[in-house]
Each structure stands twice: as C-alpha cells, then as structure tokens.
mmCIF file of C-alpha atoms in Angstrom:
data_model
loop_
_atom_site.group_PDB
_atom_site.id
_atom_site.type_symbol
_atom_site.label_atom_id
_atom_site.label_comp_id
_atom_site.label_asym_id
_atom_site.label_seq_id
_atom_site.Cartn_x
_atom_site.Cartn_y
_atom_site.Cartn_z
ATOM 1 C CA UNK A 204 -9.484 10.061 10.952
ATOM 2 C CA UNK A 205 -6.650 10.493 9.314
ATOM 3 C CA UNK A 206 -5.356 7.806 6.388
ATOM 4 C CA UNK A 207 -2.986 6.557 4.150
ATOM 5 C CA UNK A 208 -4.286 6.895 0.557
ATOM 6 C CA UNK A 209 -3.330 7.324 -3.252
ATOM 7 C CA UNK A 210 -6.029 8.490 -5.656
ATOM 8 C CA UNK A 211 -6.656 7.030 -8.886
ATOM 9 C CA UNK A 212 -8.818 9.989 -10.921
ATOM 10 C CA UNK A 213 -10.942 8.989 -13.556
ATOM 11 C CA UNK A 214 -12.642 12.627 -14.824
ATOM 12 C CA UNK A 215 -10.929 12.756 -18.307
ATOM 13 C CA UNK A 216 -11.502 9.505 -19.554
ATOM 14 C CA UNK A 217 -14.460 8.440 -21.304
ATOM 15 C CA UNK A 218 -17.520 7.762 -19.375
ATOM 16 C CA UNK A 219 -17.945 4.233 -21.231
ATOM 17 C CA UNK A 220 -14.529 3.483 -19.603
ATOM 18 C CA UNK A 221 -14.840 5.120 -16.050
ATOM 19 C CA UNK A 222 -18.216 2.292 -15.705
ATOM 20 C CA UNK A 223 -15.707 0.164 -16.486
ATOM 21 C CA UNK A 224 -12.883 1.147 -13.739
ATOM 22 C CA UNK A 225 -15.281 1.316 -11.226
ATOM 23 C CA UNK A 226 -16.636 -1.785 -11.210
ATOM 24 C CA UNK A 227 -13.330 -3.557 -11.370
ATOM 25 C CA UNK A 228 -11.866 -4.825 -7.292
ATOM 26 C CA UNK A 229 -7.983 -3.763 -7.469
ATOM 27 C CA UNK A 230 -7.812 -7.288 -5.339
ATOM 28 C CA UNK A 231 -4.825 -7.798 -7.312
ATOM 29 C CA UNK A 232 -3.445 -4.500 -7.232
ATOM 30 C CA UNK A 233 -3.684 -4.685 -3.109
ATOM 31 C CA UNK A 234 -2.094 -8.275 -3.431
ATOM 32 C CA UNK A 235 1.015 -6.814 -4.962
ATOM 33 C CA UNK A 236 1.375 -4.098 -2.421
ATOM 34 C CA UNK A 237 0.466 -6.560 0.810
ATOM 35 C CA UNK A 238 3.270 -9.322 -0.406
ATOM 36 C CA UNK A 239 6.237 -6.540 -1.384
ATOM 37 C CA UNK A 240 5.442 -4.777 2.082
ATOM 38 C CA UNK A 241 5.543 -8.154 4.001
ATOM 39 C CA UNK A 242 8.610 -8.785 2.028
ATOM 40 C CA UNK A 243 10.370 -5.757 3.471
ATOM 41 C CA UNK A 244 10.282 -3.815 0.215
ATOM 42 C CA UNK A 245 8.142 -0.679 -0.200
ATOM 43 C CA UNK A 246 5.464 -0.862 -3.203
ATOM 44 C CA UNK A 247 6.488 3.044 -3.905
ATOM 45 C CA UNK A 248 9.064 3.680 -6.850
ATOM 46 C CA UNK A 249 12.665 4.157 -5.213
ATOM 47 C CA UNK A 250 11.521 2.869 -1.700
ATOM 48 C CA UNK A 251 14.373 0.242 -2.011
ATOM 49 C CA UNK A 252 13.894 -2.000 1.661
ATOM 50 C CA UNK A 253 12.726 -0.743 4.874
ATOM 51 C CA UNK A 254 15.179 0.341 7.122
ATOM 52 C CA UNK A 255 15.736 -2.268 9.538
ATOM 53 C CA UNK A 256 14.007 -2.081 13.187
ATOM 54 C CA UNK A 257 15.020 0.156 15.548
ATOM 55 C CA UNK A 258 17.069 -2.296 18.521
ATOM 56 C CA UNK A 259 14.776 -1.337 20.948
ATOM 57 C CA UNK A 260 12.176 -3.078 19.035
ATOM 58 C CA UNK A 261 14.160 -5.742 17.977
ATOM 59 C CA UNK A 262 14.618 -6.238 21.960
ATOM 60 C CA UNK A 263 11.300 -5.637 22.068
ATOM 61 C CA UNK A 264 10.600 -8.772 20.168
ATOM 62 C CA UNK A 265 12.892 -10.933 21.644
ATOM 63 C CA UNK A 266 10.801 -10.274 24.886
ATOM 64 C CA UNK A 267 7.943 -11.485 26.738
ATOM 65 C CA UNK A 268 5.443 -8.647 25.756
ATOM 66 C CA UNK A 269 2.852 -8.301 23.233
ATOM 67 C CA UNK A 270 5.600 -7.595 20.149
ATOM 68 C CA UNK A 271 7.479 -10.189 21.266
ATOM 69 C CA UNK A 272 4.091 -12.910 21.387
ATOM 70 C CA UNK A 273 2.826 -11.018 17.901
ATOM 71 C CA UNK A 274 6.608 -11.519 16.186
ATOM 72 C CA UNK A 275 7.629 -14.575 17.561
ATOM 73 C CA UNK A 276 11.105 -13.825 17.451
ATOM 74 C CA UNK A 277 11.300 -12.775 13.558
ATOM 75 C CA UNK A 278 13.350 -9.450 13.196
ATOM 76 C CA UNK A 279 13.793 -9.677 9.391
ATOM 77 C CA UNK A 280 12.401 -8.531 7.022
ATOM 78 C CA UNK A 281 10.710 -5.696 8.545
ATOM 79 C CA UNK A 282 7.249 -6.818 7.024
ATOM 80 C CA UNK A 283 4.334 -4.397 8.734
ATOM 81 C CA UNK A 284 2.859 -7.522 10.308
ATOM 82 C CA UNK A 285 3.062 -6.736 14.140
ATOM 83 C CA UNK A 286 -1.553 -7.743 14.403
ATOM 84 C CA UNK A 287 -1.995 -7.144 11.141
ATOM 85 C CA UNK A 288 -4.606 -5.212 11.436
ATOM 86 C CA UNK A 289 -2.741 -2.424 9.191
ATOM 87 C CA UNK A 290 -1.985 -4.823 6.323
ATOM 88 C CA UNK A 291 -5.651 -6.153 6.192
ATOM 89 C CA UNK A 292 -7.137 -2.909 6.169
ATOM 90 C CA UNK A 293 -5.718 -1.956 2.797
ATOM 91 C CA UNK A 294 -8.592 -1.782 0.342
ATOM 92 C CA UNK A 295 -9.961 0.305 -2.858
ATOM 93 C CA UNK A 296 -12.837 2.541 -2.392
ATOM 94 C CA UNK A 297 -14.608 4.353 -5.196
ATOM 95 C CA UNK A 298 -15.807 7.691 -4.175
ATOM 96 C CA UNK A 299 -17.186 10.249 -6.851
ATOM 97 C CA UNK A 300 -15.583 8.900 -10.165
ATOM 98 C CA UNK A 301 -12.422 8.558 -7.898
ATOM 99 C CA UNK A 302 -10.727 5.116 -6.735
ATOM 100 C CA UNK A 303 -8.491 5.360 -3.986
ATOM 101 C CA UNK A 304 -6.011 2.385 -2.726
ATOM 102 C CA UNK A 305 -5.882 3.028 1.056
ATOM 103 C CA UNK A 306 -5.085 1.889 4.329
ATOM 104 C CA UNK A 307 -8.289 2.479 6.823
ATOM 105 C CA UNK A 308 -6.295 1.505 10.195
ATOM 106 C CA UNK A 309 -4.717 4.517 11.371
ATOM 107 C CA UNK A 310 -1.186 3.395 12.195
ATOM 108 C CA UNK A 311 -0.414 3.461 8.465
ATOM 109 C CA UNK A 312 -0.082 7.431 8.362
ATOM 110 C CA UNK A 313 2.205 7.203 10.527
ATOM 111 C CA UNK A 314 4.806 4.005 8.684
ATOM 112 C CA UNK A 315 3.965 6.597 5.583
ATOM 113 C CA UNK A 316 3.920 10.072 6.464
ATOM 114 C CA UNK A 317 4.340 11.368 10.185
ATOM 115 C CA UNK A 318 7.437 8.686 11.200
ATOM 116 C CA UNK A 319 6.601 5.437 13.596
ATOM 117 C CA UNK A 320 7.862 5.050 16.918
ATOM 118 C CA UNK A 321 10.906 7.304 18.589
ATOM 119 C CA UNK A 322 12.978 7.185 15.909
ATOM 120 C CA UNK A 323 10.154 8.400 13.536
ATOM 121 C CA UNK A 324 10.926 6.198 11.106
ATOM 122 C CA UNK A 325 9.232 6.649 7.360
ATOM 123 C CA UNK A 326 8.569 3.665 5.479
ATOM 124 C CA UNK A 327 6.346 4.453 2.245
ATOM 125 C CA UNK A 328 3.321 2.007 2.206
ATOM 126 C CA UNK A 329 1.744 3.936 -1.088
ATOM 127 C CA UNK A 330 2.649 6.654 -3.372
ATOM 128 C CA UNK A 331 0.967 9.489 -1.479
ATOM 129 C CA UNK A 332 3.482 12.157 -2.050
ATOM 130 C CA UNK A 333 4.083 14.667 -5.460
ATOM 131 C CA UNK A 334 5.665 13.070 -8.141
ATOM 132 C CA UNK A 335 6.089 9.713 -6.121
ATOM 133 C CA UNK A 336 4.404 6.786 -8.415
ATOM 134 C CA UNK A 337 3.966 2.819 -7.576
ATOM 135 C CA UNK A 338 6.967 0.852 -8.357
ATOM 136 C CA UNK A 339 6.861 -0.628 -12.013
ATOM 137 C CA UNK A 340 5.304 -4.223 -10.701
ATOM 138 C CA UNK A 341 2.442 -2.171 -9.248
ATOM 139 C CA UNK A 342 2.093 -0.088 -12.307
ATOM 140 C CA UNK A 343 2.155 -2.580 -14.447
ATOM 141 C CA UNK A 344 -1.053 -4.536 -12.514
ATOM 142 C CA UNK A 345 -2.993 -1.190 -13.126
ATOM 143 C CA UNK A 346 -1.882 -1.013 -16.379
ATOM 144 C CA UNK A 347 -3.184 -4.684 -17.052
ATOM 145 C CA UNK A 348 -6.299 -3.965 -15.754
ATOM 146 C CA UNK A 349 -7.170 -0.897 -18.051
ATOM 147 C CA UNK A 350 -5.767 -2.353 -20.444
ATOM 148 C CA UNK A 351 -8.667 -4.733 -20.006
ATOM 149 C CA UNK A 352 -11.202 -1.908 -19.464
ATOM 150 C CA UNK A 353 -10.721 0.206 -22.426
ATOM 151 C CA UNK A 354 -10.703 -3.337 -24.074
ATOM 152 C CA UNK A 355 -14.090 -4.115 -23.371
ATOM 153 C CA UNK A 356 -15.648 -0.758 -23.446
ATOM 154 C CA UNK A 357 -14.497 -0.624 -27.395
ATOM 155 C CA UNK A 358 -16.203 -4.124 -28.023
#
C-alpha cells in the first residue's frame, strides 16, 4: 500500500545519539502538522493555504449525504477532516536507524502526491518531494528535540 511519508535518516550521526532519536515519540512533531493541516495551512515550507474546495464538494456538503453529515455544513478552512481517519493515522515509525513521519490511511497519497477528487487537487500534507522541507514551526519542533538528544547523550 502505497503512503504518504518523509524520512528522517539517522546513519551519520553518532550511535550514542541515534539511541537517543529513536526512542524519542515525535507526538509533538505530529501535533504541529495535525493542527496547521486542520487549520487549512500545509505543514510543508511554501504550501501557503489549501486551495479552497472544489463547489461540487462544497455542494456536496451542504447536502444530505455522508460529506454533508461528516462536515456539518463547514466549508472553510479546508482542514482534511472529512472521518478523520487520514488525520489520525499520522504517526512516526522507526525502521532500520530511520524515522519516518507518515500517514498509514491511504487517501493521504493522494491530498499529497497523485491529486484528490476530479479536479486532482494537490495539497502537501508532508515534505515528501526533493528539496521540499517542513515549514520553519515544524523544523523548529525537530530541532528542539535533538537539541535535547545530543544534550543528553554528551552528559
């Protein structure tokens, strides 16, 4: 299955300071992300706001259907929340001296990379791309947190 993902590598730092990395929960880091992408604003550097939904999805909502019951009306910001199940699967995983921040639920490939419904529109739920990076409230999270790593592992 296919999924949204950024990698974090860890093979030329220390060992003493990969232990470290690993055991630390980016908890934070993922809180950052989940409350600029329910705000409407992309966590990647130069994402700026979604683009607004498309009207027939805005009609959509207004309706009687399952958007409609799921958004209750709310067309603004465009926050990712239609179940939810999207936005809660957004985790860290640590996988061979590697930590990647990633979205398990399928639909997110296609809000990042492949374009959602018929408009397939993009809007960039993680830095996935060459040369894209976090915005600077992201970065500066993971920056904070080794910051506390390399802090301990020189004690």
């Amino acid at each position: 299955m296919a999924k949204a993902k950024v990698k974090l590598t860890l093979d030329k730092i220390p060992k003493k300071i990969q232990a470290g990395f690993k055991a630390v929960k980016f908890d934070d880091v993922i809180g950052i992300i989940k409350d600029l992408i329910t705000k409407g604003v992309s966590p990647v550097q130069g994402g700026g706001r979604f683009k607004r939904y498309s009207q027939s999805y805005r009609d959509a909502i207004d309706g009687e259907g399952d958007i409609g019951k799921a958004k209750a009306g709310k067309k603004s910001p465009v926050d990712m929340t239609l179940s939810g199940e999207m936005m809660d699967s957004l985790n860290s995983v640590d996988k061979s001296g590697k930590v990647f921040i990633e979205f398990d639920d399928p639909k997110a490939v296609f809000h990042n990379d492949a374009g959602a419904g018929k408009s397939k529109v993009i809007r960039r739920l993680l830095p996935n791309r060459d040369g894209e990076s976090f915005s600077r409230n992201v970065q500066r999270r993971i920056y904070e947190i080794i910051r506390e790593i390399v802090k301990d592992a020189l004690k």
